[in-house]
Amino acid sequence: MLSRVMLLEAALAVGGAVAASKSCPANLELSCHNTTAVDTCCTVYPGGQLLMTQFWDTDPSTGPADSWTIHGLWPDYCDGSYPQFCDKSREITNATQIMQAADKCTLAYMEKYWLDYQGDNEQFWEHEFNKHGTCISTLDRKCYSEYQTSQEVVDYFKTTVQLFKTLPSYKWLAAAGIVPSADKTYTLAEIQAAIKANYGFEAIVNCNKNTKAMNEIWYHFNTKGSVQTGKFVPVQPVGSSTCPKTGIKYLPKYGGGSPSATTTTGGATTTTTTATGTATTSGPAPTGGSALSGKAYLYVNTPSDSNGGFLISGGAWYRAGGTPATYTATPNADGTTFQLNSSKGKCGVQADSSFSCASGVTASNFGYDGSFLTYNGANTFYAASLPTGTQQGVVYTSQKAVSLQVTWSPRS
Ligand SMILES: *[C@@H]1O[C@H](CO)[C@@H](O)[C@H](O)[C@H]1NC(C)=O
Ligand SMILES: *[C@@H]1O[C@H](CO)[C@@H](O)[C@H](O)[C@H]1NC(C)=O
Ligand SMILES: *[C@@H]1O[C@H](CO)[C@@H](O)[C@H](O)[C@H]1NC(C)=O
């Protein structure tokens, strides 16, 4: 499954996190699968079943209306039971200060995507590290050859954020037509199929017992190596989802309606709801029908293949893995359209309808319908064929053999 290859590449990038952890042999066994004794600084043991857990909070709502948020990174035992609060002496009371001093970029991302529903992020981050982070064997201080104060804390938050970025649940569900709605319901099988198409395995999907509203997804991994520098390998989850088989709600954040029911007034985004009247959205993320701003990766969905790939800096479509280009959206004065650029320059649609970013390109105006990028109101783009191997496909706005859609995945 190619999407897993992308995950592994992303996981490899996690390896850049630490320089000073002690060196480990290259041929490590996968956690939860060791056949000989392991060095617990090189392999997560016990607790080798790593869960990257995500929230969908709607009451109250947290974070961008079109993104799940981070719950934590948990080292479960291989049978699904788990340790907690493993080392009192390493518990922290200053998560924000630590990140402020060591890694402002990750902190900024946490402030956007790792949110306490009661607004007390500091307490929430402390809790996640103290309860779960102190149980990850490779984060033990003795595992660092030149330990610097709080280094393992920085590694815990940084690894969690980097792993979260490889698991865009909102986008994966939206690509299968599973979008927040005040009245629609979904089946567990539909949700699992959407996750599996991208992740390669099912995940644990949890619901509020009373309302049947989906509120958590837990992705399971084994690791090859430490959480700081190793690879996260997706695996079948241990345990079962708490959602019912049918009638699952996926409620919109901020009392919103479905993303298509969005209007824009005077530059401010107003979401017309089907259920609870009108609410003004908050937070940095686009909620639909309005101008996008800021930086993002542009991922591609295509019915032709589950590995959609992404757009690279010149505007071409690439499916061979690696890192997507960062695009910047700048809103126009109309409040609904925006222009895009990449490191190559402005992006525009050329006379032959091809999408290109380069110096000298005249910028075109683009839109966003709540799920996908649009051009002249249409959210379908095209290519002459599905790019294979390291081919770079030209993306067109006029009809060609392969259709595709482009999603906006915000970056800090
Ligand atoms: C896996 O590693 C642990 C820790 O070193 C060890 O106790 C256990 O026996 C190993 N498992 C096998 C099957 O050797
Ligand atoms: C965080 O608290 C620990 C323990 O009190 C202390 O050693 C460390 O210097 C603090 N870090 C920052 C950045 O304030
Ligand atoms: C892209 O647009 C942003 C915002 O307008 C600007 O700051 C940046 O310099 C632009 N980058 C390039 C390569 O043109």
Short mmCIF file of C-alpha atoms and ligand atoms in Angstrom, two decimals:
data_model
loop_
_atom_site.label_atom_id
_atom_site.label_comp_id
_atom_site.label_asym_id
_atom_site.label_seq_id
_atom_site.Cartn_x
_atom_site.Cartn_y
_atom_site.Cartn_z
CA MET A 1 0.00 0.00 0.00
CA LEU A 2 1.69 3.14 -1.26
CA SER A 3 0.15 5.48 1.29
CA ARG A 4 2.04 3.55 3.92
CA VAL A 5 5.25 4.21 2.10
CA MET A 6 4.53 7.90 2.49
CA LEU A 7 3.91 7.37 6.18
CA LEU A 8 7.22 5.66 6.58
CA GLU A 9 8.98 8.48 4.80
CA ALA A 10 7.27 10.94 7.05
CA ALA A 11 8.30 8.83 10.00
CA LEU A 12 11.87 8.87 8.82
CA ALA A 13 11.72 12.63 8.92
CA VAL A 14 10.84 12.27 12.60
CA GLY A 15 14.33 10.86 12.91
CA GLY A 16 15.76 14.32 12.44
CA ALA A 17 14.45 15.19 15.89
CA VAL A 18 17.43 14.26 17.98
CA ALA A 19 21.11 14.43 17.51
CA ALA A 20 22.43 13.33 20.84
CA SER A 21 20.61 10.09 21.52
CA LYS A 22 22.81 7.09 21.83
CA SER A 23 23.51 5.10 18.72
CA CYS A 24 21.59 1.92 18.04
CA PRO A 25 22.20 -0.96 15.64
CA ALA A 26 20.55 -0.71 12.21
CA ASN A 27 18.83 -4.11 12.18
CA LEU A 28 16.51 -3.57 15.13
CA GLU A 29 13.44 -5.74 15.62
CA LEU A 30 10.01 -4.21 15.49
CA SER A 31 8.60 -3.35 18.91
CA CYS A 32 6.14 -5.97 20.21
CA HIS A 33 7.88 -8.47 17.91
CA ASN A 34 11.31 -8.95 19.51
CA THR A 35 12.63 -12.50 19.49
CA THR A 36 15.69 -11.69 21.59
CA ALA A 37 16.34 -9.34 24.49
CA VAL A 38 16.31 -5.67 23.51
CA ASP A 39 18.11 -2.54 24.59
CA THR A 40 15.25 -0.41 25.91
CA CYS A 41 16.97 2.76 24.71
CA CYS A 42 16.84 1.45 21.15
CA THR A 43 13.47 -0.34 21.15
CA VAL A 44 10.36 0.77 23.01
CA TYR A 45 9.92 -1.92 25.67
CA PRO A 46 7.59 -2.61 27.31
CA GLY A 47 4.89 -0.45 25.77
CA GLY A 48 5.87 -1.09 22.16
CA GLN A 49 2.37 -0.55 20.81
CA LEU A 50 2.39 3.20 20.17
CA LEU A 51 -0.95 4.97 19.76
CA MET A 52 -1.26 8.37 18.09
CA THR A 53 -4.63 9.53 19.38
CA GLN A 54 -6.75 12.32 17.93
CA PHE A 55 -9.79 14.24 19.10
CA TRP A 56 -12.81 15.61 17.29
CA ASP A 57 -14.15 18.07 19.89
CA THR A 58 -17.41 19.84 19.18
CA ASP A 59 -18.81 20.64 22.64
CA PRO A 60 -16.98 22.86 23.18
CA SER A 61 -15.20 22.91 19.84
CA THR A 62 -11.43 23.11 19.66
CA GLY A 63 -9.04 23.82 16.83
CA PRO A 64 -9.63 24.27 13.12
CA ALA A 65 -13.09 23.32 11.86
CA ASP A 66 -11.48 21.13 9.21
CA SER A 67 -8.93 19.27 11.27
CA TRP A 68 -8.87 16.73 14.05
CA THR A 69 -6.64 17.69 16.97
CA ILE A 70 -3.97 15.88 18.95
CA HIS A 71 -4.76 13.91 22.09
CA GLY A 72 -1.38 12.29 22.70
CA LEU A 73 1.20 9.61 21.98
CA TRP A 74 0.69 6.58 24.22
CA PRO A 75 2.96 3.54 24.71
CA ASP A 76 0.48 0.71 25.26
CA TYR A 77 1.65 -2.79 26.05
CA CYS A 78 1.38 -5.15 23.12
CA ASP A 79 -1.84 -6.67 24.51
CA GLY A 80 -3.64 -3.32 24.71
CA SER A 81 -3.24 -2.73 28.44
CA TYR A 82 -1.02 0.19 29.35
CA PRO A 83 1.34 1.69 31.90
CA GLN A 84 0.92 5.23 33.20
CA PHE A 85 2.78 7.80 35.28
CA CYS A 86 5.98 5.74 35.13
CA ASP A 87 8.51 8.16 36.63
CA LYS A 88 7.48 10.77 39.17
CA SER A 89 10.95 12.28 39.12
CA ARG A 90 10.59 13.25 35.46
CA GLU A 91 7.14 14.82 35.68
CA ILE A 92 6.94 18.38 34.41
CA THR A 93 5.05 21.53 35.37
CA ASN A 94 6.41 23.78 32.64
CA ALA A 95 5.63 22.30 29.22
CA THR A 96 5.08 25.68 27.56
CA GLN A 97 8.31 27.11 28.99
CA ILE A 98 10.27 24.07 27.86
CA MET A 99 8.95 24.32 24.31
CA GLN A 100 9.29 28.10 24.27
CA ALA A 101 12.97 27.70 25.05
CA ALA A 102 13.67 24.70 22.83
CA ASP A 103 11.33 24.63 19.87
CA LYS A 104 9.00 27.57 19.20
CA CYS A 105 7.92 26.12 15.89
CA THR A 106 6.55 22.93 17.45
CA LEU A 107 4.99 25.01 20.23
CA ALA A 108 3.16 27.16 17.66
CA TYR A 109 1.82 23.99 16.05
CA MET A 110 0.71 22.64 19.43
CA GLU A 111 -1.14 25.87 20.13
CA LYS A 112 -3.09 25.32 16.95
CA TYR A 113 -3.63 21.55 16.97
CA TRP A 114 -3.01 20.18 20.49
CA LEU A 115 -5.75 21.78 22.49
CA ASP A 116 -7.45 21.25 25.80
CA TYR A 117 -11.23 21.50 25.47
CA GLN A 118 -11.32 23.65 28.60
CA GLY A 119 -8.58 25.91 27.30
CA ASP A 120 -5.86 24.81 29.70
CA ASN A 121 -3.27 23.60 27.21
CA GLU A 122 -0.38 23.76 29.67
CA GLN A 123 -2.12 21.38 32.06
CA PHE A 124 -3.16 19.08 29.20
CA TRP A 125 0.36 18.89 27.74
CA GLU A 126 1.85 18.22 31.20
CA HIS A 127 -0.71 15.47 31.73
CA GLU A 128 0.08 13.76 28.42
CA PHE A 129 3.82 13.80 29.05
CA ASN A 130 3.59 12.84 32.72
CA LYS A 131 1.09 10.05 32.17
CA HIS A 132 2.37 8.63 28.86
CA GLY A 133 5.70 10.23 27.95
CA THR A 134 7.40 9.04 31.12
CA CYS A 135 6.49 5.45 30.13
CA ILE A 136 8.27 5.48 26.77
CA SER A 137 11.50 3.60 27.43
CA THR A 138 13.57 5.30 24.73
CA LEU A 139 12.83 8.71 26.28
CA ASP A 140 14.61 7.70 29.46
CA ARG A 141 17.30 10.27 30.27
CA LYS A 142 19.96 7.58 30.30
CA CYS A 143 19.26 7.03 26.59
CA TYR A 144 20.84 10.37 25.68
CA SER A 145 24.60 10.47 25.32
CA GLU A 146 24.76 14.20 26.10
CA TYR A 147 21.50 14.79 27.89
CA GLN A 148 20.29 18.38 27.96
CA THR A 149 17.62 19.46 30.44
CA SER A 150 14.10 18.46 29.30
CA GLN A 151 15.36 17.01 26.03
CA GLU A 152 13.07 14.00 26.33
CA VAL A 153 10.10 16.31 26.84
CA VAL A 154 10.91 18.20 23.66
CA ASP A 155 11.30 14.89 21.83
CA TYR A 156 7.94 13.65 23.11
CA PHE A 157 6.06 16.72 21.89
CA LYS A 158 7.99 16.99 18.65
CA THR A 159 7.56 13.34 17.69
CA THR A 160 3.86 13.48 18.51
CA VAL A 161 3.36 16.56 16.34
CA GLN A 162 5.33 15.11 13.44
CA LEU A 163 3.40 11.85 13.58
CA PHE A 164 0.09 13.73 13.76
CA LYS A 165 1.00 15.58 10.56
CA THR A 166 1.17 12.23 8.72
CA LEU A 167 -2.38 11.30 9.85
CA PRO A 168 -4.78 13.88 8.34
CA SER A 169 -8.02 12.21 9.48
CA TYR A 170 -10.26 15.05 8.31
CA LYS A 171 -8.88 14.90 4.79
CA TRP A 172 -9.00 11.09 4.65
CA LEU A 173 -12.63 11.00 5.76
CA ALA A 174 -13.61 13.92 3.49
CA ALA A 175 -12.11 12.14 0.50
CA ALA A 176 -14.63 9.35 1.12
CA GLY A 177 -17.49 11.83 1.46
CA ILE A 178 -17.49 11.60 5.25
CA VAL A 179 -17.80 15.22 6.32
CA PRO A 180 -19.20 16.85 9.45
CA SER A 181 -22.96 17.26 9.35
CA ALA A 182 -25.63 18.18 11.87
CA ASP A 183 -28.01 15.55 10.54
CA LYS A 184 -26.20 12.96 8.43
CA THR A 185 -24.99 9.70 9.97
CA TYR A 186 -22.33 7.23 8.88
CA THR A 187 -21.58 3.56 9.42
CA LEU A 188 -18.49 2.31 11.20
CA ALA A 189 -17.65 0.25 8.10
CA GLU A 190 -17.62 3.40 5.92
CA ILE A 191 -15.38 5.22 8.36
CA GLN A 192 -13.00 2.28 8.72
CA ALA A 193 -12.82 1.86 4.93
CA ALA A 194 -11.84 5.53 4.56
CA ILE A 195 -9.13 5.16 7.20
CA LYS A 196 -7.86 1.88 5.79
CA ALA A 197 -7.66 3.29 2.24
CA ASN A 198 -5.09 5.80 3.48
CA TYR A 199 -3.54 4.23 6.54
CA GLY A 200 -3.42 0.61 5.44
CA PHE A 201 -5.15 -0.59 8.60
CA GLU A 202 -8.26 0.17 10.54
CA ALA A 203 -8.06 2.36 13.62
CA ILE A 204 -9.97 2.51 16.88
CA VAL A 205 -12.88 4.91 16.39
CA ASN A 206 -14.62 6.09 19.54
CA CYS A 207 -17.98 7.74 20.03
CA ASN A 208 -19.84 9.47 22.80
CA LYS A 209 -22.09 6.72 24.23
CA ASN A 210 -25.18 8.89 24.55
CA THR A 211 -25.03 10.94 21.37
CA LYS A 212 -23.26 8.38 19.10
CA ALA A 213 -21.08 11.27 17.95
CA MET A 214 -17.58 10.29 16.80
CA ASN A 215 -14.98 11.98 19.02
CA GLU A 216 -11.68 10.07 18.84
CA ILE A 217 -9.52 8.10 16.42
CA TRP A 218 -6.59 6.04 17.70
CA TYR A 219 -3.93 4.99 15.18
CA HIS A 220 -1.70 2.08 16.21
CA PHE A 221 1.98 1.68 15.39
CA ASN A 222 4.91 -0.49 16.24
CA THR A 223 8.29 1.15 16.09
CA LYS A 224 11.58 0.09 14.63
CA GLY A 225 14.00 1.95 16.83
CA SER A 226 13.35 4.71 19.34
CA VAL A 227 10.41 7.10 19.17
CA GLN A 228 12.96 9.88 18.66
CA THR A 229 14.79 8.51 15.64
CA GLY A 230 13.02 5.32 14.62
CA LYS A 231 10.31 4.41 12.16
CA PHE A 232 6.64 4.23 13.04
CA VAL A 233 5.08 1.26 11.28
CA PRO A 234 1.26 1.18 11.05
CA VAL A 235 -0.33 -1.95 12.49
CA GLN A 236 -3.75 -3.46 13.09
CA PRO A 237 -5.18 -1.99 16.30
CA VAL A 238 -5.53 -3.97 19.50
CA GLY A 239 -8.95 -3.50 21.05
CA SER A 240 -12.23 -2.40 19.53
CA SER A 241 -14.03 0.81 18.63
CA THR A 242 -16.69 2.14 20.97
CA CYS A 243 -18.81 3.54 18.14
CA PRO A 244 -21.96 1.65 17.17
CA LYS A 245 -22.02 -0.07 13.76
CA THR A 246 -24.52 2.38 12.30
CA GLY A 247 -25.97 5.81 13.00
CA ILE A 248 -22.63 7.45 13.83
CA LYS A 249 -22.74 11.23 13.92
CA TYR A 250 -19.83 13.41 12.83
CA LEU A 251 -20.92 16.76 14.20
CA PRO A 252 -19.61 20.03 12.81
CA LYS A 253 -17.39 22.15 15.04
CA TYR A 254 -18.52 25.59 16.19
CA GLY A 255 -22.19 24.74 15.65
CA GLY A 256 -21.59 24.79 11.91
CA GLY A 257 -23.66 23.15 9.21
CA SER A 258 -22.16 20.99 6.52
CA PRO A 259 -19.19 22.69 4.86
CA SER A 260 -21.18 23.34 1.69
CA ALA A 261 -23.68 25.52 3.60
CA THR A 262 -21.18 28.29 4.12
CA THR A 263 -21.50 31.90 3.12
CA THR A 264 -19.15 34.80 3.46
CA THR A 265 -20.01 38.28 4.57
CA GLY A 266 -17.64 41.18 4.35
CA GLY A 267 -14.48 39.15 4.77
CA ALA A 268 -15.67 37.49 7.97
CA THR A 269 -16.61 33.85 7.75
CA THR A 270 -20.11 33.03 8.82
CA THR A 271 -21.32 29.49 8.85
CA THR A 272 -25.01 29.01 8.20
CA THR A 273 -26.06 26.05 10.21
CA THR A 274 -28.86 23.60 9.74
CA ALA A 275 -29.18 22.90 13.43
CA THR A 276 -28.33 25.69 15.77
CA GLY A 277 -28.59 28.96 13.92
CA THR A 278 -25.65 31.08 12.95
CA ALA A 279 -22.27 31.02 14.55
CA THR A 280 -19.11 32.88 13.79
CA THR A 281 -16.19 30.54 13.46
CA SER A 282 -13.01 31.13 15.34
CA GLY A 283 -9.53 29.80 15.00
CA PRO A 284 -7.06 30.01 12.19
CA ALA A 285 -8.47 27.44 9.83
CA PRO A 286 -10.67 27.83 6.81
CA THR A 287 -14.21 26.62 7.28
CA GLY A 288 -15.32 26.73 3.68
CA GLY A 289 -16.45 29.16 1.04
CA SER A 290 -13.99 31.68 2.31
CA ALA A 291 -10.51 32.75 1.39
CA LEU A 292 -7.69 30.54 2.60
CA SER A 293 -4.62 32.14 4.07
CA GLY A 294 -1.30 30.92 5.37
CA LYS A 295 0.80 27.92 4.54
CA ALA A 296 -0.25 24.42 3.62
CA TYR A 297 0.57 21.25 1.77
CA LEU A 298 -1.65 20.54 -1.23
CA TYR A 299 -2.56 16.86 -1.22
CA VAL A 300 -4.30 15.20 -4.15
CA ASN A 301 -7.29 12.88 -4.04
CA THR A 302 -8.05 10.89 -7.13
CA PRO A 303 -10.59 8.15 -7.62
CA SER A 304 -7.99 6.42 -9.81
CA ASP A 305 -5.74 5.40 -6.92
CA SER A 306 -5.72 5.46 -3.13
CA ASN A 307 -2.24 7.00 -3.22
CA GLY A 308 -3.18 10.52 -4.27
CA GLY A 309 0.21 12.10 -3.69
CA PHE A 310 0.61 15.85 -3.60
CA LEU A 311 1.66 18.94 -5.53
CA ILE A 312 5.33 19.89 -5.71
CA SER A 313 6.61 23.45 -5.86
CA GLY A 314 6.29 23.97 -9.63
CA GLY A 315 2.63 22.94 -9.41
CA ALA A 316 3.13 19.40 -10.74
CA TRP A 317 1.47 16.31 -9.30
CA TYR A 318 3.80 13.77 -7.68
CA ARG A 319 2.97 10.38 -6.19
CA ALA A 320 6.35 8.82 -5.37
CA GLY A 321 6.52 9.92 -1.73
CA GLY A 322 8.77 12.46 -0.05
CA THR A 323 7.77 15.86 1.22
CA PRO A 324 5.06 18.02 -0.34
CA ALA A 325 5.84 21.62 -1.25
CA THR A 326 4.65 24.40 1.00
CA TYR A 327 2.13 26.69 -0.63
CA THR A 328 1.12 30.09 0.71
CA ALA A 329 -2.39 31.48 0.21
CA THR A 330 -2.93 35.23 0.27
CA PRO A 331 -6.57 36.33 0.52
CA ASN A 332 -7.94 38.84 -1.98
CA ALA A 333 -9.93 41.87 -0.87
CA ASP A 334 -13.20 40.12 -1.80
CA GLY A 335 -12.77 37.81 1.19
CA THR A 336 -13.62 34.69 -0.80
CA THR A 337 -10.85 34.17 -3.31
CA PHE A 338 -7.11 34.00 -2.80
CA GLN A 339 -3.86 33.68 -4.67
CA LEU A 340 -1.29 30.95 -4.22
CA ASN A 341 2.46 30.83 -4.41
CA SER A 342 5.21 28.34 -3.73
CA SER A 343 8.97 28.68 -3.42
CA LYS A 344 9.03 28.80 -7.24
CA GLY A 345 6.85 31.93 -7.42
CA LYS A 346 3.23 32.82 -8.09
CA CYS A 347 0.78 30.15 -9.19
CA GLY A 348 -1.61 30.56 -12.07
CA VAL A 349 -3.63 28.77 -14.69
CA GLN A 350 -1.99 29.16 -18.10
CA ALA A 351 -3.60 29.60 -21.51
CA ASP A 352 -3.53 25.80 -22.04
CA SER A 353 -5.35 25.45 -18.66
CA SER A 354 -2.29 23.99 -16.93
CA PHE A 355 -1.55 24.92 -13.31
CA SER A 356 1.96 26.23 -12.80
CA CYS A 357 4.00 28.11 -10.20
CA ALA A 358 7.05 29.98 -11.39
CA SER A 359 8.54 33.45 -11.50
CA GLY A 360 6.79 35.36 -14.26
CA VAL A 361 3.53 33.46 -13.89
CA THR A 362 0.48 35.71 -13.56
CA ALA A 363 -1.34 34.76 -10.37
CA SER A 364 -4.86 33.35 -10.74
CA ASN A 365 -7.62 33.54 -8.16
CA PHE A 366 -8.59 30.32 -6.41
CA GLY A 367 -11.35 29.37 -3.99
CA TYR A 368 -12.06 26.74 -1.35
CA ASP A 369 -15.36 24.91 -0.91
CA GLY A 370 -14.72 23.66 2.60
CA SER A 371 -13.05 20.47 1.42
CA PHE A 372 -11.22 21.18 -1.81
CA LEU A 373 -9.47 23.89 -3.75
CA THR A 374 -11.62 25.41 -6.49
CA TYR A 375 -10.96 27.31 -9.71
CA ASN A 376 -13.87 29.22 -11.27
CA GLY A 377 -16.11 27.49 -8.73
CA ALA A 378 -15.17 23.93 -9.76
CA ASN A 379 -13.30 21.62 -7.41
CA THR A 380 -12.25 19.05 -10.01
CA PHE A 381 -8.88 19.33 -11.69
CA TYR A 382 -7.46 16.97 -14.30
CA ALA A 383 -4.36 15.23 -15.61
CA ALA A 384 -3.72 13.44 -18.88
CA SER A 385 -2.77 10.28 -16.96
CA LEU A 386 -2.00 9.04 -13.46
CA PRO A 387 1.68 9.88 -12.81
CA THR A 388 3.68 6.71 -12.14
CA GLY A 389 7.08 6.33 -10.51
CA THR A 390 8.78 9.69 -10.28
CA GLN A 391 6.77 11.23 -13.13
CA GLN A 392 5.54 14.76 -12.55
CA GLY A 393 2.00 15.12 -13.84
CA VAL A 394 0.72 18.40 -15.23
CA VAL A 395 -2.49 19.51 -13.53
CA TYR A 396 -5.15 21.10 -15.75
CA THR A 397 -8.43 22.87 -15.15
CA SER A 398 -9.95 21.63 -18.42
CA GLN A 399 -11.15 18.08 -18.78
CA LYS A 400 -8.65 15.26 -19.30
CA ALA A 401 -8.63 11.50 -18.72
CA VAL A 402 -7.92 11.57 -14.97
CA SER A 403 -9.84 13.74 -12.52
CA LEU A 404 -8.50 14.83 -9.16
CA GLN A 405 -9.21 17.10 -6.24
CA VAL A 406 -6.78 19.12 -4.21
CA THR A 407 -6.99 19.40 -0.42
CA TRP A 408 -5.52 22.10 1.78
CA SER A 409 -3.54 20.76 4.74
CA PRO A 410 -2.46 23.73 6.90
CA ARG A 411 1.08 23.99 8.21
CA SER A 412 2.39 26.21 10.90
C1 LIG B 1 12.02 -9.02 24.28
O1 LIG B 1 12.84 -8.12 25.01
C2 LIG B 1 12.63 -8.12 26.42
C3 LIG B 1 13.48 -7.02 27.05
O2 LIG B 1 14.80 -7.23 26.83
C4 LIG B 1 12.91 -9.49 27.01
O3 LIG B 1 12.62 -9.51 28.38
C5 LIG B 1 12.04 -10.52 26.30
O4 LIG B 1 12.37 -11.81 26.74
C6 LIG B 1 12.29 -10.41 24.78
N1 LIG B 1 11.39 -11.33 24.10
C7 LIG B 1 11.87 -12.48 23.55
C8 LIG B 1 10.85 -13.37 22.89
O5 LIG B 1 13.05 -12.78 23.59
C1 LIG B 2 11.35 23.35 33.63
O1 LIG B 2 11.34 22.81 34.95
C2 LIG B 2 12.49 22.02 35.24
C3 LIG B 2 12.27 21.38 36.60
O2 LIG B 2 11.94 22.35 37.55
C4 LIG B 2 13.74 22.89 35.19
O3 LIG B 2 14.89 22.11 35.44
C5 LIG B 2 13.83 23.50 33.80
O4 LIG B 2 14.93 24.40 33.75
C6 LIG B 2 12.55 24.24 33.44
N1 LIG B 2 12.67 24.65 32.05
C7 LIG B 2 12.44 25.90 31.62
C8 LIG B 2 12.68 26.18 30.18
O5 LIG B 2 12.04 26.78 32.35
C1 LIG B 3 4.52 34.10 -1.37
O1 LIG B 3 3.54 34.94 -0.80
C2 LIG B 3 3.84 35.40 0.52
C3 LIG B 3 2.64 36.16 1.04
O2 LIG B 3 2.22 37.14 0.12
C4 LIG B 3 5.13 36.21 0.50
O3 LIG B 3 5.46 36.62 1.79
C5 LIG B 3 6.25 35.34 -0.07
O4 LIG B 3 7.42 36.09 -0.20
C6 LIG B 3 5.86 34.78 -1.44
N1 LIG B 3 6.90 33.85 -1.87
C7 LIG B 3 7.40 33.84 -3.11
C8 LIG B 3 8.44 32.84 -3.40
O5 LIG B 3 7.00 34.61 -3.98
#
